[in-house]
JSON list of C-alpha atoms in Angstrom, two decimals:
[
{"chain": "A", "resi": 194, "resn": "UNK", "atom": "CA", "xyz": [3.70, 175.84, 60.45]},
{"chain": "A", "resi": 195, "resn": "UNK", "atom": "CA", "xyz": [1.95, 173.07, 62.32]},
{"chain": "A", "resi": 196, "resn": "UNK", "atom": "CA", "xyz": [4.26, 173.91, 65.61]},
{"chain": "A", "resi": 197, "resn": "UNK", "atom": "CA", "xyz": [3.49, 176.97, 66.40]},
{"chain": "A", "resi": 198, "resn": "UNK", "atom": "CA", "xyz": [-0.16, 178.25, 67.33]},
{"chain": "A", "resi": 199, "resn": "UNK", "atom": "CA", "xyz": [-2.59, 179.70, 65.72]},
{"chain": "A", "resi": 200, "resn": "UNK", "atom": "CA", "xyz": [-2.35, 183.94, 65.42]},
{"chain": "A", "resi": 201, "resn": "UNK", "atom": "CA", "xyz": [-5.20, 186.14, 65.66]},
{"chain": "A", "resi": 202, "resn": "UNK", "atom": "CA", "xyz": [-5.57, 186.12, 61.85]},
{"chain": "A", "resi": 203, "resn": "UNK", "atom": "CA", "xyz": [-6.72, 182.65, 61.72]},
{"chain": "A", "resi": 204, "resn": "UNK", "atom": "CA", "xyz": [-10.65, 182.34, 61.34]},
{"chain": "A", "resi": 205, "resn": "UNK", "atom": "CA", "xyz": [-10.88, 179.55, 63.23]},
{"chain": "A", "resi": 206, "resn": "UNK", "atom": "CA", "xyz": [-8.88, 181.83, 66.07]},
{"chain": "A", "resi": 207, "resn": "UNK", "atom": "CA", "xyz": [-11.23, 184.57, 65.44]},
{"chain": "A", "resi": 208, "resn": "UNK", "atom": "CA", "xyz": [-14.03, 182.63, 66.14]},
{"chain": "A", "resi": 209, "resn": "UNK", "atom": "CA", "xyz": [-13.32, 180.72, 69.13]},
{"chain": "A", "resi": 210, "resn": "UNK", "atom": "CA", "xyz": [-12.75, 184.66, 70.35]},
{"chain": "A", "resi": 211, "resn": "UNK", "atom": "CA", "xyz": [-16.23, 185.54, 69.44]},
{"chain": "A", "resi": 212, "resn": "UNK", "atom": "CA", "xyz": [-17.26, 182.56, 72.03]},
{"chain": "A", "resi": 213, "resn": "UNK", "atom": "CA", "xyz": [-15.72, 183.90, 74.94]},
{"chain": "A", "resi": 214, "resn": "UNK", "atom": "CA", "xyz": [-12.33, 181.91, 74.54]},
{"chain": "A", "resi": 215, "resn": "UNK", "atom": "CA", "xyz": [-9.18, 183.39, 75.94]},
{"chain": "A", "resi": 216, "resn": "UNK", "atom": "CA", "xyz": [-5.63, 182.84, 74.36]},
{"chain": "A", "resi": 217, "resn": "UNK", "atom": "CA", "xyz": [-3.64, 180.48, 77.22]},
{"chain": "A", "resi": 218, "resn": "UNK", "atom": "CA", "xyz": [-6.64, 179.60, 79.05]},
{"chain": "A", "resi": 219, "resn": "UNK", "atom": "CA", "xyz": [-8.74, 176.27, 78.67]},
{"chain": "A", "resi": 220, "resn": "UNK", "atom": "CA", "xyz": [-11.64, 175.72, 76.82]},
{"chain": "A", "resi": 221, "resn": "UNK", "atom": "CA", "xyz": [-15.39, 175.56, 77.78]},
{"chain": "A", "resi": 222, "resn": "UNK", "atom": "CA", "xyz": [-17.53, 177.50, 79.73]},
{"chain": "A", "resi": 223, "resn": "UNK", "atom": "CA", "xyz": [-15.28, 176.38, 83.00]},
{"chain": "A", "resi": 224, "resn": "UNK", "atom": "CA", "xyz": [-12.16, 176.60, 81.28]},
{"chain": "A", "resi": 225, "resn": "UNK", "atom": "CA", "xyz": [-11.34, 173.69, 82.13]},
{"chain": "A", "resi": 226, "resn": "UNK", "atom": "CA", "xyz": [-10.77, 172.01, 78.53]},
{"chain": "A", "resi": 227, "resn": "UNK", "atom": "CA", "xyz": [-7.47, 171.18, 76.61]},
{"chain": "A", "resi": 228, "resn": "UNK", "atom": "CA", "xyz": [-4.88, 174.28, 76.08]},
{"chain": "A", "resi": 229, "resn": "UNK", "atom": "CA", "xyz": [-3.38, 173.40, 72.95]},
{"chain": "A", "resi": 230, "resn": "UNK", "atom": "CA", "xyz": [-4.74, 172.16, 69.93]},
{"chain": "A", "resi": 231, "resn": "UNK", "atom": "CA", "xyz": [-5.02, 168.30, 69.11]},
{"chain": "A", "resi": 232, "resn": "UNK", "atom": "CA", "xyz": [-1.48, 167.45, 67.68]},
{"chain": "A", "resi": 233, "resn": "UNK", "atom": "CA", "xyz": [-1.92, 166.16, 64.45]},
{"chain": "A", "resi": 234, "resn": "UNK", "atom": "CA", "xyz": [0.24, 162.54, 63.32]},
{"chain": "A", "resi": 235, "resn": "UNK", "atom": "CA", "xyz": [1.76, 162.54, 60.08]},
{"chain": "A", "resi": 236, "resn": "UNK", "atom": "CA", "xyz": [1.63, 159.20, 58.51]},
{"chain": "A", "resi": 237, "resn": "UNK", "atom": "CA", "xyz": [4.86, 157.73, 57.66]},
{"chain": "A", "resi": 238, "resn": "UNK", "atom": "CA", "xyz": [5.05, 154.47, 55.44]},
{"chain": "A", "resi": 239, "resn": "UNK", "atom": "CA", "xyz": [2.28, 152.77, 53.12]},
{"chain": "A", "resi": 240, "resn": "UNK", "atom": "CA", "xyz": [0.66, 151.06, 56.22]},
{"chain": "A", "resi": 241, "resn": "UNK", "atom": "CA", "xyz": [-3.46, 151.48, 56.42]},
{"chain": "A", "resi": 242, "resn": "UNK", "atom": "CA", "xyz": [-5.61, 152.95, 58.82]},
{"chain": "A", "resi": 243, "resn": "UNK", "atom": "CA", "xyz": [-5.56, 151.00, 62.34]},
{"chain": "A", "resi": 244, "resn": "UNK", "atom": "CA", "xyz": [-1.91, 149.33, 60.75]},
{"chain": "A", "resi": 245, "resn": "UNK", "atom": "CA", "xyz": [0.18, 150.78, 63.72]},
{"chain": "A", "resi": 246, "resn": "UNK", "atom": "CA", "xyz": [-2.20, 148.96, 66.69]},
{"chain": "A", "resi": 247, "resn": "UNK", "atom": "CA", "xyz": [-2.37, 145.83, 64.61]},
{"chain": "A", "resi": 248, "resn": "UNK", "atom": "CA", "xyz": [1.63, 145.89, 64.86]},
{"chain": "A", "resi": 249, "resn": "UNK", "atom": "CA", "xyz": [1.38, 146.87, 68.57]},
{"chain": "A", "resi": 250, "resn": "UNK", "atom": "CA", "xyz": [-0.94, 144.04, 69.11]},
{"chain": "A", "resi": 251, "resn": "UNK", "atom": "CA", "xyz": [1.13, 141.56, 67.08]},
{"chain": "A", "resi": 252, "resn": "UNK", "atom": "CA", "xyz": [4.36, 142.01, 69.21]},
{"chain": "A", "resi": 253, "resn": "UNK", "atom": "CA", "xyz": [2.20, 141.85, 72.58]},
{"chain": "A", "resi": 254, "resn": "UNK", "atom": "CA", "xyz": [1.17, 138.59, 71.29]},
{"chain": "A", "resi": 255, "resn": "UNK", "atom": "CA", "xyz": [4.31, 137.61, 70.56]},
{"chain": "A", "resi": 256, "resn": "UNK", "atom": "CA", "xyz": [5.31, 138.67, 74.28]},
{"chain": "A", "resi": 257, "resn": "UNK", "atom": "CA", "xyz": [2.89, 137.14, 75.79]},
{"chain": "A", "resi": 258, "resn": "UNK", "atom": "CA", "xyz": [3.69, 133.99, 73.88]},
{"chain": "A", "resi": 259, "resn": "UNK", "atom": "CA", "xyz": [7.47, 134.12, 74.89]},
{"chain": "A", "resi": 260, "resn": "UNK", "atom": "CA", "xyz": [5.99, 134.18, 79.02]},
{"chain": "A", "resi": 261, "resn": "UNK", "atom": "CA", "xyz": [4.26, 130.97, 78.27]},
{"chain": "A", "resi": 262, "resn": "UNK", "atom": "CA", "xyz": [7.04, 129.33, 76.12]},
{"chain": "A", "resi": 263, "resn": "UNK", "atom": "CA", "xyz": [9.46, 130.19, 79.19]},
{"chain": "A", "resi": 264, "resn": "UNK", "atom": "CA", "xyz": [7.03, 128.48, 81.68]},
{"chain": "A", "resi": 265, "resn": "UNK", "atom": "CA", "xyz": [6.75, 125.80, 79.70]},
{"chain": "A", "resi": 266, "resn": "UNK", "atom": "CA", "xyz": [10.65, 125.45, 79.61]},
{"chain": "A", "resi": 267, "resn": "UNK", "atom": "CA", "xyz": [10.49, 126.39, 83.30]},
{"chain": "A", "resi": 268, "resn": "UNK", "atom": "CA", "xyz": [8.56, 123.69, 84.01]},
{"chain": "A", "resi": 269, "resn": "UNK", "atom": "CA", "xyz": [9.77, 120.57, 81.80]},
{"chain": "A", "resi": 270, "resn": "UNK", "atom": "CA", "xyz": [13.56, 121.75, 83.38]},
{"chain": "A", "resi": 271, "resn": "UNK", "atom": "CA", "xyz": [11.86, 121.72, 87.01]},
{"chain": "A", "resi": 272, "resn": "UNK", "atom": "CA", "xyz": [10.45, 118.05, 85.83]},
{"chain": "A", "resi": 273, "resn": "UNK", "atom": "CA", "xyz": [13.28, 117.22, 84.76]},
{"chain": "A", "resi": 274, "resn": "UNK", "atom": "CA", "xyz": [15.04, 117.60, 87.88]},
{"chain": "A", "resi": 275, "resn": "UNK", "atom": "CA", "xyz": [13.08, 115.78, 90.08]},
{"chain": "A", "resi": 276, "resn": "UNK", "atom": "CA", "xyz": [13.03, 113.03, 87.67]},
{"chain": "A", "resi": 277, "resn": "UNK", "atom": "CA", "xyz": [16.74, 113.42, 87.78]},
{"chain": "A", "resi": 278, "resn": "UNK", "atom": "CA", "xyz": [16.18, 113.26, 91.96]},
{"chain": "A", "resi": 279, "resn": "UNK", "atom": "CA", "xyz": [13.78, 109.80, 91.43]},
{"chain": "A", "resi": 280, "resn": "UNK", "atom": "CA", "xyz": [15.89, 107.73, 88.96]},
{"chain": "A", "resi": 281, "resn": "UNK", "atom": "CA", "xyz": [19.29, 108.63, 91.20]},
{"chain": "A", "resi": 282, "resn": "UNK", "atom": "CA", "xyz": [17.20, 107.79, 94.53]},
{"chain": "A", "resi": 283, "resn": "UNK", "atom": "CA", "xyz": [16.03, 104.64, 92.33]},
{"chain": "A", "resi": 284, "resn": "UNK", "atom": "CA", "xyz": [19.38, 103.62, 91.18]},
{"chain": "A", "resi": 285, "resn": "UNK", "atom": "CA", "xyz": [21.06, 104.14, 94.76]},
{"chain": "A", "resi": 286, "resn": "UNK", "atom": "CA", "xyz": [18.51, 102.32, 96.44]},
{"chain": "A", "resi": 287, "resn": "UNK", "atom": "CA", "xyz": [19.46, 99.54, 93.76]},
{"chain": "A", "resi": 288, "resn": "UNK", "atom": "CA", "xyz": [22.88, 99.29, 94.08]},
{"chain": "A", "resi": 289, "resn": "UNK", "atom": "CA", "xyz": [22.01, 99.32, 98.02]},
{"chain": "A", "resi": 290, "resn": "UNK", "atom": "CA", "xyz": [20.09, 96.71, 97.41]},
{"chain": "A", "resi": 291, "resn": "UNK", "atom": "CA", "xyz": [22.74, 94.35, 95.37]},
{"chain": "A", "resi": 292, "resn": "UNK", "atom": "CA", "xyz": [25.18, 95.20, 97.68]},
{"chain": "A", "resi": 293, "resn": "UNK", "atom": "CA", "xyz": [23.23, 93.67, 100.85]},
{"chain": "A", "resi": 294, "resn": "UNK", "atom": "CA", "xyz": [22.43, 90.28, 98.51]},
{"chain": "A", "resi": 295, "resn": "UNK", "atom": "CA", "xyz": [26.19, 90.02, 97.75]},
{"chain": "A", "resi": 296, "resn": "UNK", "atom": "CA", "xyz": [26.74, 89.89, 101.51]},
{"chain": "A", "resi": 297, "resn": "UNK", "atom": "CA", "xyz": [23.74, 87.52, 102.57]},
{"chain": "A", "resi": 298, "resn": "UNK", "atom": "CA", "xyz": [25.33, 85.35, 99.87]},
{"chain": "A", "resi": 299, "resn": "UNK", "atom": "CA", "xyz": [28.54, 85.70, 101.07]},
{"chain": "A", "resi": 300, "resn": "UNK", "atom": "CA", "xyz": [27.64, 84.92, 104.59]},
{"chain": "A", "resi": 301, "resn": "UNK", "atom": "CA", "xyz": [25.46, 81.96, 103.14]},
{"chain": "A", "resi": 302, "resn": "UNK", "atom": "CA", "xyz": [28.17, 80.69, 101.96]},
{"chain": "A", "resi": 303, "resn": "UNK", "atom": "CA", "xyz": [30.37, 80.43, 104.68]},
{"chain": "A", "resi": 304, "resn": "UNK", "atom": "CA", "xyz": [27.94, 79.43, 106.82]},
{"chain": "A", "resi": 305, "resn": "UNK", "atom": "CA", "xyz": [26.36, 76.15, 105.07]},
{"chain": "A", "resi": 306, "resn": "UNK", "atom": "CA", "xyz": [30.10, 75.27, 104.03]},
{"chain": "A", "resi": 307, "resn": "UNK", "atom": "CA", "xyz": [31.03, 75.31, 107.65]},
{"chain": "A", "resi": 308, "resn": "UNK", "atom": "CA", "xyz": [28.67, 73.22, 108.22]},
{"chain": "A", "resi": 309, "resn": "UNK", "atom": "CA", "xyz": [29.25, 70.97, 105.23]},
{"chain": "A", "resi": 310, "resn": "UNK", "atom": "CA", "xyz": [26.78, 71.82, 102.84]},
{"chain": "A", "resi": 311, "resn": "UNK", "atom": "CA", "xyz": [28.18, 71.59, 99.73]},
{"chain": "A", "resi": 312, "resn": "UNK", "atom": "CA", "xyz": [25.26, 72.39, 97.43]},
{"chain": "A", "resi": 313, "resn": "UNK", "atom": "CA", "xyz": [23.36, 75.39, 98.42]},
{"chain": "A", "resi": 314, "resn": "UNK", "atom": "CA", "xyz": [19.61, 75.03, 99.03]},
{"chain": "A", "resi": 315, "resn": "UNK", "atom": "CA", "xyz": [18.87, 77.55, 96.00]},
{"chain": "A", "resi": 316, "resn": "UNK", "atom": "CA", "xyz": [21.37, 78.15, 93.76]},
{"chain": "A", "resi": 317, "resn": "UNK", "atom": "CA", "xyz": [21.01, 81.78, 94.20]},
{"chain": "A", "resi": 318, "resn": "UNK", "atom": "CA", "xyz": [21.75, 81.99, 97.83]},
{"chain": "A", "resi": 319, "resn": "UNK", "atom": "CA", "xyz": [25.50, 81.54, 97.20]},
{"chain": "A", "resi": 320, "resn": "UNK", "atom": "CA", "xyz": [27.80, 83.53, 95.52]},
{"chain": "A", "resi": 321, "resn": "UNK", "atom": "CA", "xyz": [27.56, 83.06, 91.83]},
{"chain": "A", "resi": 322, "resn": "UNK", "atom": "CA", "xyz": [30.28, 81.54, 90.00]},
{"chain": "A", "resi": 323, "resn": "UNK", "atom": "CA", "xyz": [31.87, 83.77, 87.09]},
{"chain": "A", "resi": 324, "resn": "UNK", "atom": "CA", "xyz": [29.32, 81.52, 84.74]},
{"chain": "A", "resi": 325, "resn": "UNK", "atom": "CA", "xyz": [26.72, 82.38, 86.18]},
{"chain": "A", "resi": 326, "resn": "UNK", "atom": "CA", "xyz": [27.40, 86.00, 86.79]},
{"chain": "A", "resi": 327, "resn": "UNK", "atom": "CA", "xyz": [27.97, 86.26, 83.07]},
{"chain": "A", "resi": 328, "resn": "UNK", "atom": "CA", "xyz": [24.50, 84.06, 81.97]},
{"chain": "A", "resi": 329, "resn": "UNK", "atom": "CA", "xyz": [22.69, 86.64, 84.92]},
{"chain": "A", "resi": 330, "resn": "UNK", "atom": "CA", "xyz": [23.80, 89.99, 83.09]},
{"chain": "A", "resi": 331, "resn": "UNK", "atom": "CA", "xyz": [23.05, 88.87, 79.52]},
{"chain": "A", "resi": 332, "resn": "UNK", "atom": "CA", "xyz": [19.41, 87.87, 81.04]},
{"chain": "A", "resi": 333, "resn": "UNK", "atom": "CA", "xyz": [19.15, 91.03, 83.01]},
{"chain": "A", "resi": 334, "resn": "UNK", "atom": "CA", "xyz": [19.95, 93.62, 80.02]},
{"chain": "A", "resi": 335, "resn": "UNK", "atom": "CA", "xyz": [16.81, 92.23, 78.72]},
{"chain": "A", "resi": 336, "resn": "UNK", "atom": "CA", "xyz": [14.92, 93.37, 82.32]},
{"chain": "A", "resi": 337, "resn": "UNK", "atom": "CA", "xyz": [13.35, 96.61, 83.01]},
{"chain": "A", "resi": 338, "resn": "UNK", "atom": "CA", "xyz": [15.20, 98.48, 85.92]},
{"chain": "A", "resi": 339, "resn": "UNK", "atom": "CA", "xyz": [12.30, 97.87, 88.21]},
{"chain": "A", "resi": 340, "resn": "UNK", "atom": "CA", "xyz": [11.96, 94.26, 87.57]},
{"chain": "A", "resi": 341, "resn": "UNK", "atom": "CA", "xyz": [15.55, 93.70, 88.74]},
{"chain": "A", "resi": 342, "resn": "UNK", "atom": "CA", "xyz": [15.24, 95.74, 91.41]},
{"chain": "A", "resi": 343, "resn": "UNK", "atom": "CA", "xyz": [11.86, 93.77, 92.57]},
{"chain": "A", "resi": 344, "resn": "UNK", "atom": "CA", "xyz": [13.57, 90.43, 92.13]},
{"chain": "A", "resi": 345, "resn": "UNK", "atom": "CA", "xyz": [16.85, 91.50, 94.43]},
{"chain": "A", "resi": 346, "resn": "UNK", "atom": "CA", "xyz": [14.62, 92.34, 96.79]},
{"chain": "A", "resi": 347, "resn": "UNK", "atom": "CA", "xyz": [12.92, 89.25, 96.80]},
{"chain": "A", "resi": 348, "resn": "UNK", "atom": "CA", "xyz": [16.25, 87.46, 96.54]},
{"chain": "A", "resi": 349, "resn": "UNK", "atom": "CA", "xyz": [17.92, 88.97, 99.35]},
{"chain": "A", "resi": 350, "resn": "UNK", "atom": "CA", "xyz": [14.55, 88.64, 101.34]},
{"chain": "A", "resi": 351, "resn": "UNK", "atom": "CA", "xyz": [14.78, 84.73, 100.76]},
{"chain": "A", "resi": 352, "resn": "UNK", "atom": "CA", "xyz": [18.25, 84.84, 101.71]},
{"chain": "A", "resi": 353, "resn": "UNK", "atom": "CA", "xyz": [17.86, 86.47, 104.60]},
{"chain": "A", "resi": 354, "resn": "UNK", "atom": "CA", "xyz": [15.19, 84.73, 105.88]},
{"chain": "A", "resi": 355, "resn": "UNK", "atom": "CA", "xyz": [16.99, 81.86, 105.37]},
{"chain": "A", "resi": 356, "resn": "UNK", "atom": "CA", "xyz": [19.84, 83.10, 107.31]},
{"chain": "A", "resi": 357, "resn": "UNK", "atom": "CA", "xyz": [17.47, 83.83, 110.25]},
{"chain": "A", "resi": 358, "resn": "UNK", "atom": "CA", "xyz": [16.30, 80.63, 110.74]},
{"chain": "A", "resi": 359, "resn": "UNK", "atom": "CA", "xyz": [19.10, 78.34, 109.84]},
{"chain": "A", "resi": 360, "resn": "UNK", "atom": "CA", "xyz": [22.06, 80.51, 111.70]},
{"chain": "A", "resi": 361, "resn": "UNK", "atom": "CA", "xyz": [20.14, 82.83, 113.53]},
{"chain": "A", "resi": 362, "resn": "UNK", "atom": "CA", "xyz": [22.74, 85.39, 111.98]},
{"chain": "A", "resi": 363, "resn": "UNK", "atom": "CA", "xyz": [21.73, 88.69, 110.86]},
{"chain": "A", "resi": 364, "resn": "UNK", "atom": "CA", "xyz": [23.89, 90.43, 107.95]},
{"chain": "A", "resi": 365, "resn": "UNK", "atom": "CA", "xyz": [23.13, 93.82, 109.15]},
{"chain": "A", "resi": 366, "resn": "UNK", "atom": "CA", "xyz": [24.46, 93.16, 113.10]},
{"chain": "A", "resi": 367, "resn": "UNK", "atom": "CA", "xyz": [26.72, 91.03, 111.17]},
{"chain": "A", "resi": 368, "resn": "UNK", "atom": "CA", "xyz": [26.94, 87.95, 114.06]},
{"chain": "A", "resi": 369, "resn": "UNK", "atom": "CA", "xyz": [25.17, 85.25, 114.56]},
{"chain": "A", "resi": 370, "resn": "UNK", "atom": "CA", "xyz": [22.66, 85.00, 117.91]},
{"chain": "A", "resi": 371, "resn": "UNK", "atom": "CA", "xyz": [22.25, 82.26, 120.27]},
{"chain": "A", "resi": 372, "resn": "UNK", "atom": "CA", "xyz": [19.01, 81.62, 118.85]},
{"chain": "A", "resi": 373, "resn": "UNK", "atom": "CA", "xyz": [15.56, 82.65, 117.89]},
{"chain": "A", "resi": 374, "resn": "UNK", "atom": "CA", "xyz": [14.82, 84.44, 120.79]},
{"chain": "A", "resi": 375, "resn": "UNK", "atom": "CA", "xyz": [18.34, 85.88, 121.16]},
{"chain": "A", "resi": 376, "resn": "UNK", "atom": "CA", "xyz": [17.28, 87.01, 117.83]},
{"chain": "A", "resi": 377, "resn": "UNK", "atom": "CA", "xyz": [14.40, 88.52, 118.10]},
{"chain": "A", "resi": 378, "resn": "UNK", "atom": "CA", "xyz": [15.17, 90.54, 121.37]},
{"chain": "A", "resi": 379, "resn": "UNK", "atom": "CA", "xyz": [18.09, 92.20, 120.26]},
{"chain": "A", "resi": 380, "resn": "UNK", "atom": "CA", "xyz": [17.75, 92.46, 116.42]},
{"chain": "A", "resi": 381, "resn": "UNK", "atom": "CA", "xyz": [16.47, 95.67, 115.78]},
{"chain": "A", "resi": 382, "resn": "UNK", "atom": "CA", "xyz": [14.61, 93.67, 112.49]},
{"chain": "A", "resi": 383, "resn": "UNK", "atom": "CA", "xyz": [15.04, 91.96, 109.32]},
{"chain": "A", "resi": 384, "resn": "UNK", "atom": "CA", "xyz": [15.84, 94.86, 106.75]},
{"chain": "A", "resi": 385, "resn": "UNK", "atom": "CA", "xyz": [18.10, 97.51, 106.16]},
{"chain": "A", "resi": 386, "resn": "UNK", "atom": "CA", "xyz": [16.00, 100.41, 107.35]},
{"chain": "A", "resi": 387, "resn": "UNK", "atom": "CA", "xyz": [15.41, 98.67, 110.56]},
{"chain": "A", "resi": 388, "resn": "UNK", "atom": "CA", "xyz": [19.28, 98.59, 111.76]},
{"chain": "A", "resi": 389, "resn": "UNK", "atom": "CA", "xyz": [19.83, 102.64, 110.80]}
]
């Protein structure tokens, strides 16, 4: 009954005629109004007035709250990452770092033994001894990351330095110059970056 239009019977109908209005055509005086009548929504469920955009709302809310939730994962996974990129820069850097001490030791070694030193002048410009390796790793568990990196860089700056100036040897060239001015003319400097 609702789906089909209204007949000429209808009072309503009837007067809407008396006004001028033509079946098909729009109303107002320009006809330019709405055709059919204003559909009319039968209410299903026990819901209140205004219950349906309160519902709409809700789940635009809850949209709009999964966006930001994503970003926020978004972003923690794009921290994440370039702390990932920091600590493996860090940790190769380190292990750079150990690697060039093991070899000014190494070189220290050989070099004041050569020349008949049989006590080093620190005892950390040598080689350790398995002894001391082990009493160095129980005390460096203990250490922040940072901490031993800062003290093998001081380390292998001592040793090198000390290399320098004793032997005039350079662990990066790895030979020994004819002396200071040798040295300094055709080292390209005194740390890693300098020889690459």
């Amino acid at each position: 009954m609702l789906q089909c239009s209204l007949g000429s019977d209808n009072k309503g109908f009837a007067l809407l005629q008396k006004m001028g209005y033509k079946a098909g055509r729009g109303l107002g005086r320009n006809e330019t109004g709405i055709i059919e009548p204003i559909p009319l929504e039968i209410k299903k469920g026990r819901g209140g007035i205004g219950h349906e955009k309160a519902k709409k709302r809700k789940a635009e809310e809850r949209m709009e709250h999964r966006k930001q939730m994503l970003q926020v994962k978004r972003q923690a996974e794009k921290f994440a990452y370039n702390d990932y990129r920091v600590r493996f820069r860090f940790k190769k850097d380190q292990n750079q770092m150990e690697g060039d001490l093991r070899k000014s030791q190494f070189a220290c070694q050989q070099l004041d033994e050569k020349k008949g030193i049989d006590i080093p002048e620190q005892t950390w410009y040598w080689v350790p001894t398995d002894q001391e390796e082990e009493d160095d790793q129980d005390t460096n568990q203990d250490d922040q990351d940072i901490g031993k990196m800062e003290a093998t860089e001081e380390k292998l700056q001592a040793v090198t330095d000390y290399l320098r100036k004793t032997y005039f040897y350079c662990i990066w060239c790895a030979i020994s110059y004819e002396g200071k001015e040798d040295l300094s003319s055709n080292c390209p400097g005194n740390c890693s970056a300098d020889h690459c």
